[in-house]
PDB file of C-alpha atoms in Angstrom:
ATOM      1  CA  GLY A  14       0.107  -1.325  21.644  1.00 54.00           C
ATOM      2  CA  ALA A  15       2.666   0.503  19.537  1.00 80.00           C
ATOM      3  CA  GLY A  16       2.252   0.588  15.798  1.00 91.00           C
ATOM      4  CA  VAL A  17       4.908   0.348  13.110  1.00 94.00           C
ATOM      5  CA  SER A  18       7.542   2.998  13.567  1.00 95.00           C
ATOM      6  CA  GLN A  19      10.067   4.303  11.073  1.00 96.00           C
ATOM      7  CA  SER A  20      13.088   6.502  11.411  1.00 96.00           C
ATOM      8  CA  PRO A  21      14.092   9.024  10.438  1.00 96.00           C
ATOM      9  CA  SER A  22      10.842  10.690   9.434  1.00 95.00           C
ATOM     10  CA  ASN A  23      12.708  12.905   7.009  1.00 96.00           C
ATOM     11  CA  LYS A  24      16.110  12.510   5.420  1.00 97.00           C
ATOM     12  CA  VAL A  25      17.830  14.954   3.118  1.00 97.00           C
ATOM     13  CA  THR A  26      21.036  13.746   1.534  1.00 97.00           C
ATOM     14  CA  GLU A  27      23.382  14.626  -1.249  1.00 96.00           C
ATOM     15  CA  LYS A  28      23.601  12.643  -4.420  1.00 96.00           C
ATOM     16  CA  GLY A  29      26.123   9.831  -4.086  1.00 97.00           C
ATOM     17  CA  LYS A  30      25.796   9.391  -0.340  1.00 97.00           C
ATOM     18  CA  ASP A  31      24.501   6.227   1.327  1.00 97.00           C
ATOM     19  CA  VAL A  32      21.377   6.265   3.495  1.00 98.00           C
ATOM     20  CA  GLU A  33      19.916   3.810   5.945  1.00 98.00           C
ATOM     21  CA  LEU A  34      16.229   3.718   6.794  1.00 98.00           C
ATOM     22  CA  ARG A  35      14.882   1.856   9.779  1.00 97.00           C
ATOM     23  CA  CYS A  36      11.610   0.078  10.443  1.00 97.00           C
ATOM     24  CA  ASP A  37      10.359  -1.293  13.760  1.00 96.00           C
ATOM     25  CA  PRO A  38       7.420  -3.611  13.107  1.00 95.00           C
ATOM     26  CA  ILE A  39       4.632  -4.470  15.488  1.00 94.00           C
ATOM     27  CA  SER A  40       5.797  -7.078  17.964  1.00 92.00           C
ATOM     28  CA  GLY A  41       4.840 -10.579  16.907  1.00 89.00           C
ATOM     29  CA  HIS A  42       4.364  -9.714  13.251  1.00 91.00           C
ATOM     30  CA  THR A  43       6.252 -12.221  11.164  1.00 90.00           C
ATOM     31  CA  ALA A  44       5.949 -10.462   7.814  1.00 91.00           C
ATOM     32  CA  LEU A  45       7.566  -7.142   6.957  1.00 94.00           C
ATOM     33  CA  TYR A  46       7.299  -5.222   3.694  1.00 94.00           C
ATOM     34  CA  TRP A  47       9.071  -2.211   2.217  1.00 96.00           C
ATOM     35  CA  TYR A  48       7.384   0.007  -0.360  1.00 95.00           C
ATOM     36  CA  ARG A  49       8.381   3.145  -2.216  1.00 96.00           C
ATOM     37  CA  GLN A  50       5.874   5.887  -2.936  1.00 93.00           C
ATOM     38  CA  ARG A  51       6.915   8.554  -5.400  1.00 91.00           C
ATOM     39  CA  LEU A  52       5.077  11.854  -5.322  1.00 85.00           C
ATOM     40  CA  GLY A  53       1.509  11.439  -6.541  1.00 79.00           C
ATOM     41  CA  GLN A  54       1.963   7.766  -7.264  1.00 82.00           C
ATOM     42  CA  GLY A  55       0.874   4.471  -5.814  1.00 84.00           C
ATOM     43  CA  LEU A  56       2.971   2.157  -3.723  1.00 90.00           C
ATOM     44  CA  GLU A  57       5.751   0.236  -5.388  1.00 91.00           C
ATOM     45  CA  PHE A  58       6.758  -3.020  -3.737  1.00 91.00           C
ATOM     46  CA  LEU A  59      10.441  -3.323  -2.915  1.00 94.00           C
ATOM     47  CA  ILE A  60      11.037  -6.350  -0.683  1.00 93.00           C
ATOM     48  CA  TYR A  61       9.365  -8.512   1.910  1.00 91.00           C
ATOM     49  CA  PHE A  62      10.519 -10.729   4.755  1.00 91.00           C
ATOM     50  CA  GLN A  63       8.533 -13.617   6.196  1.00 88.00           C
ATOM     51  CA  GLY A  64       9.853 -15.258   9.323  1.00 83.00           C
ATOM     52  CA  ASN A  65      13.141 -17.004   8.673  1.00 82.00           C
ATOM     53  CA  SER A  66      12.520 -17.555   4.979  1.00 84.00           C
ATOM     54  CA  ALA A  67      14.708 -15.956   2.362  1.00 85.00           C
ATOM     55  CA  PRO A  68      13.378 -12.484   1.562  1.00 88.00           C
ATOM     56  CA  ASP A  69      11.688 -11.736  -1.743  1.00 87.00           C
ATOM     57  CA  LYS A  70      13.917  -9.055  -3.227  1.00 88.00           C
ATOM     58  CA  SER A  71      12.305  -9.011  -6.646  1.00 87.00           C
ATOM     59  CA  GLY A  72      11.038  -5.446  -6.292  1.00 90.00           C
ATOM     60  CA  LEU A  73      14.383  -3.821  -5.526  1.00 92.00           C
ATOM     61  CA  PRO A  74      15.035  -1.423  -8.433  1.00 92.00           C
ATOM     62  CA  SER A  75      18.806  -1.791  -8.553  1.00 92.00           C
ATOM     63  CA  ASP A  76      21.743  -3.333  -6.730  1.00 94.00           C
ATOM     64  CA  ARG A  77      22.159  -0.048  -4.875  1.00 97.00           C
ATOM     65  CA  PHE A  78      19.184  -1.089  -2.765  1.00 97.00           C
ATOM     66  CA  SER A  79      19.444  -3.721  -0.045  1.00 96.00           C
ATOM     67  CA  ALA A  80      17.547  -4.619   3.092  1.00 96.00           C
ATOM     68  CA  GLU A  81      18.095  -6.719   6.149  1.00 94.00           C
ATOM     69  CA  ARG A  82      15.933  -7.927   8.941  1.00 93.00           C
ATOM     70  CA  THR A  83      17.055  -9.309  12.266  1.00 84.00           C
ATOM     71  CA  GLY A  84      14.803 -12.254  13.110  1.00 80.00           C
ATOM     72  CA  GLU A  85      11.286 -10.941  13.364  1.00 80.00           C
ATOM     73  CA  SER A  86      12.251  -7.506  14.546  1.00 88.00           C
ATOM     74  CA  VAL A  87      13.906  -4.431  13.125  1.00 94.00           C
ATOM     75  CA  SER A  88      14.582  -4.017   9.426  1.00 96.00           C
ATOM     76  CA  THR A  89      16.897  -1.596   7.665  1.00 97.00           C
ATOM     77  CA  LEU A  90      16.684  -0.505   4.049  1.00 97.00           C
ATOM     78  CA  THR A  91      19.979   0.773   2.676  1.00 97.00           C
ATOM     79  CA  ILE A  92      20.375   2.807  -0.458  1.00 97.00           C
ATOM     80  CA  GLN A  93      23.933   3.223  -1.652  1.00 97.00           C
ATOM     81  CA  ARG A  94      25.184   6.014  -3.885  1.00 97.00           C
ATOM     82  CA  THR A  95      21.812   7.742  -3.821  1.00 97.00           C
ATOM     83  CA  GLN A  96      20.442   9.296  -6.980  1.00 97.00           C
ATOM     84  CA  GLN A  97      17.832  12.017  -7.366  1.00 96.00           C
ATOM     85  CA  GLU A  98      15.313   9.485  -8.666  1.00 95.00           C
ATOM     86  CA  ASP A  99      15.509   7.767  -5.279  1.00 96.00           C
ATOM     87  CA  SER A 100      13.629  10.703  -3.752  1.00 97.00           C
ATOM     88  CA  ALA A 101      10.366   9.306  -2.428  1.00 97.00           C
ATOM     89  CA  VAL A 102       8.568   8.250   0.712  1.00 96.00           C
ATOM     90  CA  TYR A 103       9.670   4.817   1.863  1.00 97.00           C
ATOM     91  CA  LEU A 104       6.941   2.945   3.691  1.00 96.00           C
ATOM     92  CA  CYS A 105       7.287  -0.085   5.875  1.00 96.00           C
ATOM     93  CA  ALA A 106       4.423  -2.412   6.767  1.00 94.00           C
ATOM     94  CA  SER A 107       4.141  -5.455   8.976  1.00 93.00           C
ATOM     95  CA  SER A 108       1.520  -8.133   9.337  1.00 90.00           C
ATOM     96  CA  LYS A 109       0.818 -11.278  11.332  1.00 88.00           C
ATOM     97  CA  GLY A 110       1.324 -13.317   8.198  1.00 80.00           C
ATOM     98  CA  LEU A 111       1.624 -12.970   4.501  1.00 74.00           C
ATOM     99  CA  ALA A 112      -0.316 -10.442   2.481  1.00 71.00           C
ATOM    100  CA  ARG A 113      -3.111 -12.645   1.184  1.00 72.00           C
ATOM    101  CA  GLY A 114      -4.618 -13.414   4.508  1.00 74.00           C
ATOM    102  CA  HIS A 115      -3.628 -10.564   6.738  1.00 78.00           C
ATOM    103  CA  GLU A 116      -4.038  -6.846   7.038  1.00 84.00           C
ATOM    104  CA  GLN A 117      -0.846  -4.872   6.650  1.00 88.00           C
ATOM    105  CA  PHE A 118      -0.113  -2.193   9.224  1.00 91.00           C
ATOM    106  CA  PHE A 119       1.850   0.692   7.810  1.00 92.00           C
ATOM    107  CA  GLY A 120       4.346   3.017   9.405  1.00 94.00           C
ATOM    108  CA  PRO A 121       4.368   6.776   8.815  1.00 92.00           C
ATOM    109  CA  GLY A 122       7.139   6.525   6.255  1.00 95.00           C
ATOM    110  CA  THR A 123      10.523   8.125   5.736  1.00 97.00           C
ATOM    111  CA  ARG A 124      10.582  10.993   3.281  1.00 96.00           C
ATOM    112  CA  LEU A 125      13.893  10.835   1.428  1.00 97.00           C
ATOM    113  CA  THR A 126      15.092  13.815  -0.567  1.00 97.00           C
ATOM    114  CA  VAL A 127      18.238  13.479  -2.647  1.00 97.00           C
ATOM    115  CA  LEU A 128      19.701  16.806  -3.693  1.00 95.00           C
TER     116      LEU A 128
ATOM    117  CA  ALA B  11       0.824  -9.261 -15.167  1.00 68.00           C
ATOM    118  CA  GLN B  12      -1.741  -7.871 -12.844  1.00 79.00           C
ATOM    119  CA  LYS B  13      -2.723  -4.230 -13.047  1.00 90.00           C
ATOM    120  CA  VAL B  14      -4.924  -2.039 -10.888  1.00 95.00           C
ATOM    121  CA  THR B  15      -6.436   1.112 -12.373  1.00 96.00           C
ATOM    122  CA  GLN B  16      -7.940   3.957 -10.419  1.00 96.00           C
ATOM    123  CA  ALA B  17      -8.936   6.303 -13.200  1.00 95.00           C
ATOM    124  CA  GLN B  18     -10.128   9.077 -10.886  1.00 96.00           C
ATOM    125  CA  THR B  19      -7.059  11.008  -9.874  1.00 94.00           C
ATOM    126  CA  GLU B  20      -8.886  13.584  -7.763  1.00 96.00           C
ATOM    127  CA  ILE B  21     -12.465  13.968  -6.609  1.00 97.00           C
ATOM    128  CA  SER B  22     -14.043  16.808  -4.639  1.00 97.00           C
ATOM    129  CA  VAL B  23     -17.499  16.656  -3.164  1.00 97.00           C
ATOM    130  CA  VAL B  24     -19.416  18.764  -0.717  1.00 97.00           C
ATOM    131  CA  GLU B  25     -19.846  17.323   2.734  1.00 97.00           C
ATOM    132  CA  LYS B  26     -22.802  14.960   3.142  1.00 97.00           C
ATOM    133  CA  GLU B  27     -22.779  13.989  -0.513  1.00 97.00           C
ATOM    134  CA  ASP B  28     -22.231  10.382  -1.491  1.00 97.00           C
ATOM    135  CA  VAL B  29     -19.122   9.553  -3.507  1.00 97.00           C
ATOM    136  CA  THR B  30     -17.935   6.433  -5.327  1.00 97.00           C
ATOM    137  CA  LEU B  31     -14.293   5.622  -5.967  1.00 98.00           C
ATOM    138  CA  ASP B  32     -13.659   3.316  -8.879  1.00 97.00           C
ATOM    139  CA  CYS B  33     -11.191   0.446  -9.045  1.00 97.00           C
ATOM    140  CA  VAL B  34     -10.696  -1.799 -12.047  1.00 97.00           C
ATOM    141  CA  TYR B  35      -8.180  -4.611 -12.147  1.00 96.00           C
ATOM    142  CA  GLU B  36      -6.716  -6.827 -14.825  1.00 94.00           C
ATOM    143  CA  THR B  37      -5.736 -10.400 -14.155  1.00 91.00           C
ATOM    144  CA  ARG B  38      -5.714 -13.893 -15.571  1.00 90.00           C
ATOM    145  CA  ASP B  39      -5.824 -15.421 -12.129  1.00 88.00           C
ATOM    146  CA  THR B  40      -8.915 -17.336 -11.116  1.00 87.00           C
ATOM    147  CA  THR B  41      -8.615 -16.519  -7.444  1.00 89.00           C
ATOM    148  CA  TYR B  42      -7.240 -13.431  -5.806  1.00 91.00           C
ATOM    149  CA  TYR B  43      -7.771 -10.849  -3.094  1.00 91.00           C
ATOM    150  CA  LEU B  44      -8.642  -7.174  -3.354  1.00 93.00           C
ATOM    151  CA  PHE B  45      -8.032  -4.463  -0.799  1.00 93.00           C
ATOM    152  CA  TRP B  46      -8.799  -0.839  -0.104  1.00 95.00           C
ATOM    153  CA  TYR B  47      -6.491   1.331   1.965  1.00 94.00           C
ATOM    154  CA  LYS B  48      -6.908   4.922   3.110  1.00 95.00           C
ATOM    155  CA  GLN B  49      -3.980   7.324   3.359  1.00 93.00           C
ATOM    156  CA  PRO B  50      -4.976  10.405   5.374  1.00 92.00           C
ATOM    157  CA  PRO B  51      -2.835  13.564   5.360  1.00 88.00           C
ATOM    158  CA  SER B  52      -0.768  12.105   8.202  1.00 84.00           C
ATOM    159  CA  GLY B  53       0.604   9.615   5.687  1.00 84.00           C
ATOM    160  CA  GLU B  54      -0.009   6.258   7.386  1.00 86.00           C
ATOM    161  CA  LEU B  55      -2.030   3.891   5.265  1.00 91.00           C
ATOM    162  CA  VAL B  56      -5.012   2.419   7.033  1.00 92.00           C
ATOM    163  CA  PHE B  57      -6.564  -0.883   6.010  1.00 91.00           C
ATOM    164  CA  LEU B  58     -10.256  -0.678   5.113  1.00 93.00           C
ATOM    165  CA  ILE B  59     -11.264  -3.997   3.582  1.00 90.00           C
ATOM    166  CA  ARG B  60     -10.012  -7.272   2.136  1.00 89.00           C
ATOM    167  CA  ARG B  61     -12.201  -9.235  -0.274  1.00 90.00           C
ATOM    168  CA  ASN B  62     -11.698 -12.765  -1.582  1.00 89.00           C
ATOM    169  CA  SER B  63     -12.581 -13.218  -5.241  1.00 89.00           C
ATOM    170  CA  PHE B  64     -14.921 -16.060  -4.291  1.00 86.00           C
ATOM    171  CA  ASP B  65     -17.110 -13.724  -2.338  1.00 82.00           C
ATOM    172  CA  GLU B  66     -19.091 -11.383  -4.539  1.00 78.00           C
ATOM    173  CA  GLN B  67     -21.451 -10.161  -1.879  1.00 78.00           C
ATOM    174  CA  ASN B  68     -21.468  -6.450  -1.361  1.00 80.00           C
ATOM    175  CA  GLU B  69     -20.228  -5.328   2.001  1.00 82.00           C
ATOM    176  CA  ILE B  70     -21.331  -2.422   4.129  1.00 84.00           C
ATOM    177  CA  SER B  71     -19.528  -1.022   7.129  1.00 86.00           C
ATOM    178  CA  GLY B  72     -21.151   2.081   8.537  1.00 91.00           C
ATOM    179  CA  ARG B  73     -20.993   4.765   5.867  1.00 93.00           C
ATOM    180  CA  TYR B  74     -18.677   2.662   3.708  1.00 94.00           C
ATOM    181  CA  SER B  75     -19.797   0.089   1.171  1.00 93.00           C
ATOM    182  CA  TRP B  76     -18.015  -1.959  -1.452  1.00 92.00           C
ATOM    183  CA  ASN B  77     -19.372  -3.318  -4.708  1.00 93.00           C
ATOM    184  CA  PHE B  78     -17.334  -6.206  -6.105  1.00 93.00           C
ATOM    185  CA  GLN B  79     -18.269  -7.338  -9.599  1.00 92.00           C
ATOM    186  CA  LYS B  80     -16.082 -10.084 -10.970  1.00 91.00           C
ATOM    187  CA  SER B  81     -17.770  -9.898 -14.379  1.00 91.00           C
ATOM    188  CA  THR B  82     -16.478  -6.366 -14.896  1.00 93.00           C
ATOM    189  CA  SER B  83     -13.303  -6.763 -12.806  1.00 94.00           C
ATOM    190  CA  SER B  84     -14.302  -3.892 -10.593  1.00 95.00           C
ATOM    191  CA  PHE B  85     -14.196  -3.291  -6.856  1.00 95.00           C
ATOM    192  CA  ASN B  86     -15.757   0.100  -6.248  1.00 96.00           C
ATOM    193  CA  PHE B  87     -15.932   1.897  -2.931  1.00 95.00           C
ATOM    194  CA  THR B  88     -18.780   4.190  -1.896  1.00 96.00           C
ATOM    195  CA  ILE B  89     -18.831   6.623   0.994  1.00 96.00           C
ATOM    196  CA  THR B  90     -22.302   7.687   2.011  1.00 96.00           C
ATOM    197  CA  ALA B  91     -22.942  11.062   3.647  1.00 96.00           C
ATOM    198  CA  SER B  92     -19.308  12.051   3.326  1.00 96.00           C
ATOM    199  CA  GLN B  93     -17.531  13.890   6.116  1.00 96.00           C
ATOM    200  CA  VAL B  94     -14.474  16.117   6.144  1.00 96.00           C
ATOM    201  CA  VAL B  95     -12.536  13.347   7.930  1.00 95.00           C
ATOM    202  CA  ASP B  96     -12.962  11.204   4.836  1.00 96.00           C
ATOM    203  CA  SER B  97     -10.556  13.470   2.963  1.00 97.00           C
ATOM    204  CA  ALA B  98      -7.604  11.274   2.049  1.00 97.00           C
ATOM    205  CA  VAL B  99      -5.982   9.346  -0.748  1.00 96.00           C
ATOM    206  CA  TYR B 100      -7.616   5.977  -1.267  1.00 97.00           C
ATOM    207  CA  PHE B 101      -5.741   3.049  -2.777  1.00 96.00           C
ATOM    208  CA  CYS B 102      -7.109  -0.116  -4.259  1.00 96.00           C
ATOM    209  CA  ALA B 103      -4.780  -3.132  -4.275  1.00 94.00           C
ATOM    210  CA  TYR B 104      -4.664  -6.663  -5.630  1.00 92.00           C
ATOM    211  CA  ILE B 105      -2.855  -9.881  -4.803  1.00 90.00           C
ATOM    212  CA  SER B 106      -3.066 -13.223  -6.542  1.00 87.00           C
ATOM    213  CA  ASN B 107      -3.946 -16.308  -4.546  1.00 83.00           C
ATOM    214  CA  PHE B 108      -0.863 -17.950  -5.992  1.00 79.00           C
ATOM    215  CA  GLY B 109       2.764 -17.098  -6.332  1.00 74.00           C
ATOM    216  CA  ASN B 110       4.516 -14.341  -4.509  1.00 73.00           C
ATOM    217  CA  GLU B 111       3.126 -12.208  -1.735  1.00 76.00           C
ATOM    218  CA  LYS B 112       3.315  -8.835  -3.446  1.00 82.00           C
ATOM    219  CA  LEU B 113       0.448  -6.414  -3.380  1.00 87.00           C
ATOM    220  CA  THR B 114      -0.123  -4.443  -6.590  1.00 90.00           C
ATOM    221  CA  PHE B 115      -1.471  -0.992  -5.816  1.00 92.00           C
ATOM    222  CA  GLY B 116      -3.379   1.437  -7.970  1.00 94.00           C
ATOM    223  CA  THR B 117      -2.172   5.006  -8.223  1.00 92.00           C
ATOM    224  CA  GLY B 118      -4.780   6.227  -5.771  1.00 94.00           C
ATOM    225  CA  THR B 119      -7.684   8.657  -5.782  1.00 96.00           C
ATOM    226  CA  ARG B 120      -7.361  11.860  -3.798  1.00 96.00           C
ATOM    227  CA  LEU B 121     -10.718  12.628  -2.214  1.00 97.00           C
ATOM    228  CA  THR B 122     -11.438  16.076  -0.839  1.00 97.00           C
ATOM    229  CA  ILE B 123     -14.576  16.712   1.154  1.00 97.00           C
ATOM    230  CA  ILE B 124     -15.531  20.358   1.099  1.00 96.00           C
ATOM    231  CA  PRO B 125     -17.201  21.568   4.302  1.00 95.00           C
TER     232      PRO B 125
END
């Protein structure tokens, strides 16, 4: 079946503009995670959703970042008033359950460049 | 707070050589999980292994093997008879058995297999 998909694959924007990144998880996966990967660095947790529970937003770096998920399907990560330090690859992952017990399946990422 | 250290930033070996990637973690938790993920040039992270802290048995899967030593807080990964397709960035990750569901990733080791 289809894996995790993300769009767009690349996004170039000007400083101060808003961007919206999309993630389509694997069907049936209840958990969805967003990560940020800066060049040459590891993955930095941003937010996760699990079923209908309130999302864990503790990794969001500032109030310019927000994310939504519709049920157990698509999620969007929105960055308002982008800054150059927001440039990174944003990775989405989904899993059948929460991270302790289940493998996470990652999408190809969205490479965001803020000029 | 938990921390995962992958001290080897980059490793290059000639094809067919064995190579070991180091992972050291810091935690006060008594139970936890450890993971290895592979990120090939395509960018999508691929799950390799999940290990419960209760289980200290070494694991072998084909050319891959993992050595978990709780006494030294290490979870090293060895590739035997390396192949060019093994070239990738490898990430070690940690999650506590309690609390939130956030994976803590190391900064990764870039492995290059020279043909």
